[in-house]
């Protein structure tokens, strides 16, 4: 079912070219050897090259490749390419090479052979080898065509997904990438001395953020609550520095109702423009 | 056609189709057959197929345009991962902004722009806030009361740090390239600039690096 | 994850995917989970799902790049009617070229032409490359360094195979040396006779066949 443009099956085998059959001489060329010029395109499409054509000629006669009857085949072959040559010479080139090869074999076979040279190869053997080799792959290609194939014999299943919010993957960041970015922005700015960053200490800035974060929730935090004894002296200093830094930048205010009363930390008094600057 | 055959054809067709199949479409699958199934038979086959989906990862549903198989919502989190594209990469501008927020927090957008020399797009801030790597920790008491940004616990978690103290200092950063030349990362935009600078300073080195890459 | 849950996720994923899913790809569906299934568990789930396809219109098959659900060949006539256009047919030239690449890989275009006895059009190679059935696997170290072609996983997938072992075997090449006696050269003198003989013989045979038909 899947063979495309195959040569016609061997159903016209009765005719035989220019020969004597059962005593009856045949003088008219067999009809299936004649290809009307209009049909040449089909002819060229039907054969995959000189080897394919030869195989067809052999098969049509029901002959074994191994017993290749070179004279007949050559004759038939020449008629085919004679037709071909008239119309599409460029396409016939490969066929012409084969014709030359057939002619060579034929001439060699017609020459008398000295009996001693037993070892000499049959001039047909190379051609036979090529024909057999080609036939193998021709068969293989037909087998491939028969294999169950997607979109023809079987169809992939691909069903819909149910509607469901698809979580978008977040980009991954390599820590070094972040470092390099920082390094470069600093280099570009040329305004941050390295000691400045070091002395200031990140922990102070982290704590500054932390304090501000707390104030954004509680709005009013007891000063002492910001210090955790468990964290040790170092942390207390960091917290204190952070508070001083925040006071300096006027981000917070410290309030005390009277001497020795608890000190409270609160966000700096909001300016009148607060209403429309609510950025977060 | 036997009912069991009919069911097999309908199951295969619904599963292979790119969209839901209407009753008309299903009927048409059989129009070349001698014994065509009735709508009733098709409906019964579908009902039976629906039942067979019980407990499975897929279901056979009726939607506006017909019937279709689809994955069940509860397995969708896994199924969706099949299409999870490689997440896009953050821009250099975003990483610089993030690094400034981390190292110089609390910091306003204006201050970031001052250091970077270019304006910071709202999108970058928005992305960082959505990722929950930065947050608004307060407002600076200057005209306009700009938001002050700081890093979050999620930021520390992502980079496996207990506190910001674990961030390398700038001095350490300066040695980064020298210490780990193999760490050198592709620098999309700034690369050209910086390599140009290097070329001017020491053309030899730059060329040597070029060939090494 | 319980085995029954695992089976549901795998069924839904395989059914929703547009292509076969490899074990690695399946494993990756669960990499964000706390209790990840083992390969063995996944394999068992697949085997169980395969069994459940018995008698149904679809089957769960293993092909070169993984597992996939597909419709069974026997429901093909109906399922194919879902699509207006017919599946593409491939020319003999293309199939012959393909078979040479598959059986003789790695092979150059020149070597293909040698066996086929005709030149191979660039279009054929292009089509095969575009379909991703073949790919350039290297270059032959001869003048011109022609490309060496080989088959791909997609080729196997498309033709429903797990590996090249499943390709139909190539016809045996008859050993010419063994047949040498038969090959014996007809002498120039006897040539005419022998061809005549052949003619007579095949004439008979042909007629015999004719009546048989």
Coordinates of N, CA and C in Angstrom, one line a residue, chain A residues 83-280:
Chain A
X83 N 15.5 6.2 -25.4 CA 14.3 7.0 -25.2 C 14.6 8.2 -24.3
X84 N 15.3 7.8 -23.3 CA 15.5 8.8 -22.3 C 16.4 10.0 -22.8
X85 N 17.4 9.5 -23.5 CA 18.4 10.5 -24.0 C 17.8 11.6 -24.9
X86 N 16.8 11.2 -25.6 CA 16.1 12.1 -26.5 C 15.6 13.3 -25.8
X87 N 15.1 13.1 -24.6 CA 14.4 14.1 -23.9 C 15.1 14.8 -22.7
X88 N 15.7 14.0 -21.9 CA 16.2 14.5 -20.7 C 17.7 14.0 -20.5
X89 N 18.5 14.5 -21.3 CA 19.9 14.0 -21.3 C 20.6 14.1 -20.0
X90 N 20.3 15.3 -19.3 CA 21.1 15.5 -18.1 C 20.7 14.4 -17.0
X91 N 19.4 14.0 -17.1 CA 19.0 13.0 -16.1 C 19.5 11.6 -16.5
X92 N 19.8 11.5 -17.8 CA 20.2 10.1 -18.3 C 21.6 9.8 -18.1
X93 N 22.4 10.8 -17.6 CA 23.8 10.6 -17.5 C 24.2 9.4 -16.8
X94 N 23.6 9.2 -15.6 CA 23.9 8.0 -14.8 C 23.6 6.7 -15.6
X95 N 22.5 6.8 -16.3 CA 22.1 5.6 -17.1 C 23.1 5.4 -18.2
X96 N 23.6 6.4 -18.8 CA 24.6 6.3 -19.8 C 25.9 5.6 -19.3
X97 N 26.3 6.0 -18.1 CA 27.5 5.3 -17.5 C 27.2 3.8 -17.4
X98 N 26.0 3.5 -17.0 CA 25.7 2.1 -16.9 C 25.7 1.4 -18.3
X99 N 25.2 2.1 -19.3 CA 25.2 1.6 -20.6 C 26.6 1.2 -21.1
X100 N 27.5 2.2 -20.8 CA 28.9 1.9 -21.2 C 29.4 0.7 -20.5
X101 N 29.1 0.6 -19.2 CA 29.6 -0.6 -18.4 C 29.0 -1.9 -19.0
X102 N 27.7 -1.9 -19.4 CA 27.1 -3.1 -19.9 C 27.8 -3.4 -21.3
X103 N 28.1 -2.4 -22.1 CA 28.7 -2.6 -23.4 C 30.1 -3.2 -23.2
X104 N 30.8 -2.7 -22.2 CA 32.1 -3.2 -21.9 C 32.1 -4.7 -21.5
X105 N 31.2 -5.0 -20.6 CA 31.0 -6.4 -20.2 C 30.7 -7.3 -21.4
X106 N 29.8 -6.8 -22.2 CA 29.3 -7.5 -23.4 C 30.5 -7.8 -24.3
X107 N 31.3 -6.7 -24.5 CA 32.4 -6.9 -25.5 C 33.4 -7.9 -24.9
X108 N 33.6 -7.8 -23.6 CA 34.6 -8.7 -23.0 C 34.1 -10.2 -23.1
X109 N 32.9 -10.3 -23.0 CA 32.3 -11.7 -23.0 C 32.3 -12.2 -24.5
X110 N 32.3 -11.4 -25.4 CA 32.3 -11.8 -26.8 C 33.7 -12.2 -27.3
X111 N 34.7 -11.7 -26.6 CA 36.1 -12.0 -27.0 C 36.4 -13.4 -26.6
X112 N 37.1 -14.1 -27.4 CA 37.5 -15.5 -27.0 C 38.4 -15.4 -25.8
X113 N 38.2 -16.3 -24.9 CA 38.9 -16.4 -23.7 C 40.0 -17.5 -23.7
X114 N 41.2 -17.2 -23.4 CA 42.2 -18.3 -23.3 C 41.8 -19.2 -22.2
X115 N 41.8 -20.5 -22.4 CA 41.3 -21.4 -21.4 C 42.1 -21.4 -20.1
X116 N 43.3 -21.0 -20.2 CA 44.2 -21.1 -19.0 C 43.8 -20.2 -17.9
X117 N 43.2 -19.1 -18.3 CA 43.0 -18.1 -17.2 C 41.7 -18.4 -16.5
X118 N 41.8 -19.4 -15.7 CA 40.6 -19.9 -14.9 C 40.2 -18.8 -13.9
X119 N 41.3 -18.2 -13.3 CA 41.1 -17.3 -12.2 C 40.4 -16.0 -12.5
X120 N 40.5 -15.7 -13.8 CA 40.0 -14.4 -14.1 C 38.6 -14.2 -13.7
X121 N 38.3 -13.0 -13.2 CA 36.9 -12.8 -12.8 C 36.0 -12.7 -13.9
X122 N 34.8 -13.1 -13.7 CA 33.7 -12.9 -14.6 C 33.5 -11.4 -14.7
X123 N 33.5 -10.8 -15.9 CA 33.3 -9.4 -16.0 C 32.0 -8.9 -15.4
X124 N 31.1 -9.9 -15.3 CA 29.8 -9.5 -14.7 C 29.7 -9.4 -13.2
X125 N 30.8 -10.0 -12.6 CA 30.6 -10.1 -11.2 C 30.5 -8.8 -10.4
X126 N 31.3 -7.8 -10.9 CA 31.2 -6.5 -10.2 C 29.8 -5.9 -10.4
X127 N 29.2 -6.0 -11.5 CA 27.9 -5.5 -11.8 C 26.9 -6.3 -10.9
X128 N 27.1 -7.6 -10.9 CA 26.2 -8.4 -10.1 C 26.2 -8.0 -8.6
X129 N 27.5 -7.8 -8.1 CA 27.7 -7.4 -6.8 C 26.9 -6.1 -6.5
X130 N 27.0 -5.2 -7.4 CA 26.4 -3.9 -7.2 C 24.8 -4.0 -7.2
X131 N 24.4 -4.8 -8.1 CA 22.9 -5.1 -8.2 C 22.4 -5.7 -6.9
X132 N 23.1 -6.6 -6.5 CA 22.7 -7.3 -5.2 C 22.7 -6.3 -4.1
X133 N 23.8 -5.6 -4.0 CA 23.9 -4.6 -2.9 C 22.7 -3.6 -3.0
X134 N 22.5 -3.1 -4.2 CA 21.4 -2.1 -4.3 C 20.1 -2.8 -3.9
X135 N 19.9 -4.0 -4.3 CA 18.6 -4.7 -4.1 C 18.4 -4.8 -2.6
X136 N 19.4 -5.1 -1.8 CA 19.3 -5.2 -0.4 C 18.7 -3.9 0.2
X137 N 19.3 -2.8 -0.2 CA 18.8 -1.6 0.4 C 17.5 -1.1 -0.2
X138 N 17.2 -1.5 -1.4 CA 15.9 -1.3 -1.9 C 14.8 -2.0 -1.1
X139 N 15.1 -3.2 -0.8 CA 14.2 -4.0 0.1 C 14.1 -3.4 1.5
X140 N 15.3 -3.0 2.0 CA 15.3 -2.4 3.3 C 14.4 -1.1 3.3
X141 N 14.5 -0.3 2.3 CA 13.7 0.9 2.3 C 12.2 0.6 2.2
X142 N 11.9 -0.5 1.6 CA 10.5 -0.9 1.5 C 10.1 -1.4 2.9
X143 N 11.0 -2.0 3.6 CA 10.6 -2.5 5.0 C 10.5 -1.3 5.9
X144 N 11.3 -0.3 5.7 CA 11.2 0.9 6.6 C 9.9 1.5 6.3
X145 N 9.5 1.6 5.1 CA 8.2 2.2 4.8 C 7.0 1.4 5.4
X146 N 7.2 0.2 5.7 CA 6.2 -0.6 6.3 C 6.1 -0.5 7.8
X147 N 7.2 0.0 8.4 CA 7.2 0.1 9.8 C 6.1 1.0 10.3
X148 N 5.5 0.6 11.4 CA 4.4 1.4 12.0 C 5.0 2.8 12.3
X149 N 4.4 3.8 11.8 CA 5.0 5.1 11.8 C 4.0 6.1 12.5
X150 N 4.6 7.1 13.1 CA 3.7 8.1 13.8 C 3.0 8.9 12.7
X151 N 1.8 9.3 13.1 CA 0.9 10.1 12.3 C 0.4 9.4 11.1
X152 N 0.7 8.1 10.9 CA 0.2 7.3 9.9 C -0.5 6.1 10.5
X153 N 0.3 5.3 11.3 CA -0.3 4.1 11.8 C -0.7 4.3 13.3
X154 N 0.0 5.2 13.9 CA -0.3 5.4 15.3 C -0.2 6.9 15.6
X155 N -0.9 7.4 16.6 CA -0.9 8.8 16.9 C -0.5 9.0 18.4
X156 N 0.2 10.1 18.6 CA 0.7 10.4 19.9 C -0.5 10.9 20.7
X157 N -0.5 10.5 22.0 CA -1.6 11.1 22.9 C -1.1 12.3 23.5
X158 N -1.8 13.4 23.4 CA -1.5 14.6 24.1 C -2.7 15.3 24.5
X159 N -3.0 15.1 25.8 CA -4.3 15.7 26.3 C -4.1 17.0 26.9
X160 N -5.2 17.7 27.2 CA -5.1 19.1 27.7 C -4.7 19.0 29.2
X161 N -4.2 20.1 29.7 CA -4.0 20.1 31.1 C -5.2 20.8 31.7
X162 N -5.5 20.5 33.0 CA -6.6 21.1 33.6 C -6.2 22.6 33.9
X163 N -7.1 23.5 34.0 CA -6.8 24.8 34.3 C -6.2 24.9 35.7
X164 N -5.1 25.5 35.8 CA -4.5 25.6 37.1 C -3.4 26.6 37.0
X165 N -3.4 27.5 38.0 CA -2.4 28.6 38.0 C -1.0 27.9 37.9
X166 N -0.3 28.3 36.8 CA 1.1 27.7 36.6 C 2.1 28.6 37.4
X167 N 2.8 28.0 38.2 CA 3.8 28.8 39.0 C 5.0 29.1 38.0
X168 N 5.3 30.4 38.0 CA 6.4 30.7 37.1 C 7.7 30.6 37.8
X169 N 8.7 30.0 37.1 CA 10.0 29.7 37.8 C 10.7 31.0 37.9
X170 N 11.3 31.2 39.1 CA 12.1 32.4 39.3 C 13.5 32.2 38.8
X171 N 14.1 33.2 38.3 CA 15.5 33.1 37.9 C 16.4 32.7 39.1
X172 N 17.4 31.9 38.7 CA 18.4 31.5 39.7 C 19.5 32.6 39.7
X173 N 20.0 32.9 40.9 CA 21.1 33.8 40.9 C 22.3 33.1 41.6
X174 N 23.4 33.1 41.0 CA 24.6 32.6 41.6 C 25.2 33.7 42.5
X175 N 25.6 33.3 43.6 CA 26.1 34.3 44.6 C 27.2 35.1 44.0
X176 N 28.1 34.5 43.2 CA 29.2 35.2 42.7 C 28.7 36.3 41.7
X177 N 27.6 36.0 41.0 CA 27.1 37.0 40.1 C 26.8 38.3 40.8
X178 N 26.2 38.1 42.0 CA 25.8 39.2 42.8 C 27.0 40.0 43.2
X179 N 28.0 39.2 43.6 CA 29.3 39.8 44.0 C 29.9 40.6 42.9
X180 N 30.0 40.0 41.8 CA 30.6 40.7 40.6 C 29.8 42.0 40.3
X181 N 28.5 41.9 40.4 CA 27.7 43.1 40.1 C 28.0 44.2 41.0
X182 N 28.1 43.8 42.3 CA 28.4 44.8 43.3 C 29.8 45.5 43.1
X183 N 30.7 44.6 42.8 CA 32.1 45.0 42.6 C 32.1 46.0 41.5
X184 N 31.4 45.7 40.4 CA 31.5 46.6 39.3 C 30.7 47.9 39.5
X185 N 29.6 47.8 40.2 CA 28.9 49.1 40.4 C 29.7 50.0 41.3
X186 N 30.4 49.4 42.2 CA 31.3 50.2 43.1 C 32.5 50.8 42.3
X187 N 33.1 49.9 41.5 CA 34.2 50.4 40.8 C 33.8 51.6 39.9
X188 N 32.6 51.4 39.3 CA 32.1 52.5 38.4 C 31.9 53.7 39.2
X189 N 31.3 53.6 40.3 CA 31.0 54.8 41.1 C 32.2 55.5 41.6
X190 N 33.2 54.8 41.9 CA 34.5 55.3 42.4 C 34.3 56.3 43.6
X191 N 33.4 56.0 44.4 CA 33.1 56.9 45.4 C 33.1 56.2 46.8
X192 N 33.2 54.9 46.7 CA 33.2 54.1 48.0 C 34.6 53.6 48.3
X193 N 35.2 54.2 49.3 CA 36.5 53.6 49.7 C 36.2 52.3 50.4
X194 N 37.1 51.4 50.2 CA 36.9 50.0 50.7 C 36.8 50.0 52.2
X195 N 37.6 50.8 52.9 CA 37.6 50.8 54.3 C 36.3 51.3 54.9
X196 N 35.7 52.2 54.1 CA 34.4 52.8 54.5 C 33.4 51.7 54.8
X197 N 33.3 50.8 53.8 CA 32.4 49.7 53.9 C 32.7 48.8 55.0
X198 N 34.0 48.5 55.1 CA 34.5 47.6 56.1 C 34.2 48.1 57.5
X199 N 34.5 49.4 57.7 CA 34.4 49.9 59.1 C 32.9 49.9 59.5
X200 N 32.1 50.3 58.5 CA 30.7 50.4 58.8 C 30.1 49.1 59.2
X201 N 30.5 48.1 58.6 CA 30.0 46.8 59.0 C 28.6 46.5 58.5
X202 N 28.5 45.4 57.9 CA 27.2 45.1 57.3 C 26.2 44.8 58.4
X203 N 26.7 44.3 59.5 CA 25.7 44.0 60.5 C 25.0 45.2 61.1
X204 N 25.6 46.3 61.1 CA 24.9 47.5 61.5 C 23.8 47.9 60.5
X205 N 24.1 47.7 59.3 CA 23.1 48.1 58.3 C 21.9 47.1 58.3
X206 N 22.3 45.8 58.5 CA 21.3 44.8 58.6 C 20.4 45.1 59.8
X207 N 21.0 45.5 60.9 CA 20.2 45.8 62.1 C 19.4 47.0 61.9
X208 N 19.9 48.0 61.2 CA 19.1 49.2 60.8 C 17.8 48.8 60.1
X209 N 18.0 47.9 59.2 CA 16.8 47.4 58.4 C 15.9 46.7 59.4
X210 N 16.5 45.9 60.2 CA 15.7 45.1 61.2 C 14.9 46.0 62.1
X211 N 15.5 47.0 62.6 CA 14.8 47.9 63.5 C 13.6 48.6 62.8
X212 N 14.0 49.1 61.6 CA 12.9 49.8 60.8 C 11.8 48.8 60.5
X213 N 12.2 47.6 60.2 CA 11.1 46.6 59.9 C 10.2 46.4 61.1
X214 N 10.8 46.3 62.3 CA 10.0 46.1 63.5 C 9.1 47.3 63.7
X215 N 9.6 48.5 63.5 CA 8.8 49.7 63.7 C 7.7 49.8 62.7
X216 N 7.9 49.2 61.5 CA 6.8 49.3 60.6 C 5.6 48.4 61.0
X217 N 5.9 47.4 61.9 CA 4.8 46.6 62.4 C 4.3 47.2 63.7
X218 N 5.2 47.5 64.6 CA 4.7 47.8 66.0 C 4.6 49.3 66.2
X219 N 5.3 50.1 65.4 CA 5.2 51.5 65.5 C 5.8 52.2 66.7
X220 N 5.9 51.4 67.8 CA 6.3 52.0 69.1 C 7.0 50.8 69.9
X221 N 8.3 50.9 69.9 CA 9.0 49.7 70.5 C 9.8 50.2 71.7
X222 N 9.8 49.5 72.8 CA 10.6 49.9 73.9 C 12.0 49.7 73.6
X223 N 12.8 50.7 73.9 CA 14.2 50.7 73.6 C 14.9 49.4 74.0
X224 N 14.7 49.0 75.3 CA 15.4 47.8 75.8 C 15.0 46.6 75.0
X225 N 13.8 46.6 74.5 CA 13.4 45.4 73.8 C 14.2 45.1 72.5
X226 N 14.9 46.1 72.1 CA 15.7 46.0 70.9 C 17.0 45.2 71.2
X227 N 17.3 45.1 72.5 CA 18.5 44.4 72.8 C 18.2 43.1 73.4
X228 N 18.9 42.1 72.9 CA 18.7 40.7 73.4 C 20.0 40.3 74.1
X229 N 19.9 40.0 75.4 CA 21.0 39.7 76.2 C 21.7 38.5 75.6
X230 N 20.9 37.6 75.1 CA 21.5 36.3 74.6 C 22.5 36.6 73.4
X231 N 22.3 37.7 72.7 CA 23.1 37.9 71.6 C 24.5 38.3 71.9
X232 N 24.7 38.8 73.1 CA 26.0 39.1 73.6 C 26.3 40.6 73.4
X233 N 27.5 41.0 73.8 CA 27.9 42.4 73.8 C 28.0 42.9 72.4
X234 N 28.7 42.1 71.5 CA 28.9 42.6 70.1 C 27.6 43.0 69.5
X235 N 26.6 42.2 69.7 CA 25.3 42.4 69.0 C 24.7 43.7 69.6
X236 N 24.9 43.9 70.9 CA 24.3 45.1 71.6 C 24.9 46.3 71.0
X237 N 26.2 46.3 70.7 CA 26.9 47.4 70.2 C 26.4 47.7 68.8
X238 N 26.2 46.6 68.0 CA 25.7 46.7 66.7 C 24.3 47.4 66.7
X239 N 23.5 47.0 67.6 CA 22.1 47.5 67.7 C 22.2 49.0 68.0
X240 N 23.1 49.3 69.0 CA 23.2 50.7 69.4 C 23.7 51.6 68.3
X241 N 24.7 51.1 67.5 CA 25.2 51.8 66.4 C 24.1 52.0 65.3
X242 N 23.3 51.0 65.1 CA 22.3 51.0 64.2 C 21.3 52.1 64.5
X243 N 21.0 52.1 65.8 CA 20.0 53.2 66.3 C 20.6 54.6 66.1
X244 N 21.8 54.7 66.4 CA 22.4 56.0 66.2 C 22.4 56.4 64.8
X245 N 22.7 55.5 63.9 CA 22.7 55.7 62.5 C 21.3 56.1 62.0
X246 N 20.3 55.4 62.5 CA 19.0 55.7 62.1 C 18.5 57.1 62.6
X247 N 19.0 57.4 63.8 CA 18.7 58.7 64.3 C 19.3 59.8 63.5
X248 N 20.5 59.5 63.1 CA 21.3 60.5 62.3 C 20.5 60.8 61.0
X249 N 20.0 59.7 60.4 CA 19.3 59.8 59.1 C 17.9 60.2 59.3
X250 N 17.6 60.5 60.5 CA 16.2 60.9 60.9 C 15.1 59.9 60.5
X251 N 15.5 58.7 60.6 CA 14.5 57.6 60.2 C 13.7 57.3 61.5
X252 N 14.3 57.5 62.6 CA 13.5 57.1 63.9 C 13.6 58.3 64.8
X253 N 12.8 58.2 65.9 CA 12.9 59.1 67.0 C 12.9 58.3 68.3
X254 N 13.6 58.9 69.2 CA 13.6 58.3 70.6 C 12.7 59.2 71.5
X255 N 11.8 58.6 72.2 CA 11.0 59.4 73.1 C 11.1 58.9 74.5
X256 N 11.0 59.8 75.4 CA 11.1 59.5 76.8 C 10.2 60.5 77.5
X257 N 9.2 60.0 78.3 CA 8.2 60.9 78.8 C 8.8 61.7 80.0
X258 N 9.7 61.1 80.8 CA 10.4 61.8 81.9 C 11.7 61.1 82.2
X259 N 12.6 61.7 82.9 CA 13.9 61.1 83.2 C 13.7 59.7 83.8
X260 N 14.5 58.8 83.4 CA 14.5 57.4 83.8 C 13.3 56.6 83.5
X261 N 12.3 57.2 82.8 CA 11.2 56.5 82.3 C 11.7 55.6 81.1
X262 N 10.9 54.6 80.7 CA 11.4 53.8 79.6 C 11.5 54.6 78.3
X263 N 12.5 54.3 77.6 CA 12.7 55.0 76.3 C 12.0 54.2 75.2
X264 N 11.3 54.9 74.4 CA 10.6 54.3 73.3 C 11.2 54.7 71.9
X265 N 11.3 53.7 71.0 CA 11.7 54.0 69.7 C 10.5 54.0 68.8
X266 N 10.4 55.1 68.0 CA 9.3 55.1 67.0 C 9.7 55.7 65.7
X267 N 9.0 55.4 64.7 CA 9.4 55.9 63.4 C 9.3 57.4 63.4
X268 N 10.2 58.1 62.6 CA 10.2 59.5 62.6 C 8.8 60.1 62.3
X269 N 8.6 61.3 62.8 CA 7.3 61.9 62.6 C 7.0 62.0 61.1
X270 N 5.9 61.5 60.7 CA 5.6 61.6 59.3 C 5.3 63.0 58.8
X271 N 5.9 63.3 57.8 CA 5.7 64.6 57.2 C 4.3 64.8 56.6
X272 N 3.9 66.0 56.3 CA 2.5 66.2 55.7 C 2.3 65.5 54.4
X273 N 3.4 65.1 53.7 CA 3.2 64.6 52.3 C 3.1 63.0 52.4
X274 N 3.0 62.5 53.6 CA 2.9 61.1 53.8 C 1.9 60.4 53.0
X275 N 0.7 61.1 52.9 CA -0.4 60.5 52.3 C -0.1 59.9 50.9
X276 N 0.7 60.7 50.1 CA 0.9 60.2 48.8 C 2.3 59.7 48.5
X277 N 3.0 59.3 49.5 CA 4.3 58.8 49.3 C 4.4 57.4 49.8
X278 N 3.3 56.7 49.9 CA 3.4 55.4 50.4 C 3.9 54.4 49.4
X279 N 5.2 54.2 49.4 CA 5.7 53.5 48.3 C 5.7 52.0 48.5
X280 N 5.9 51.4 49.5 CA 6.0 49.9 49.6 C 4.7 49.3 49.3

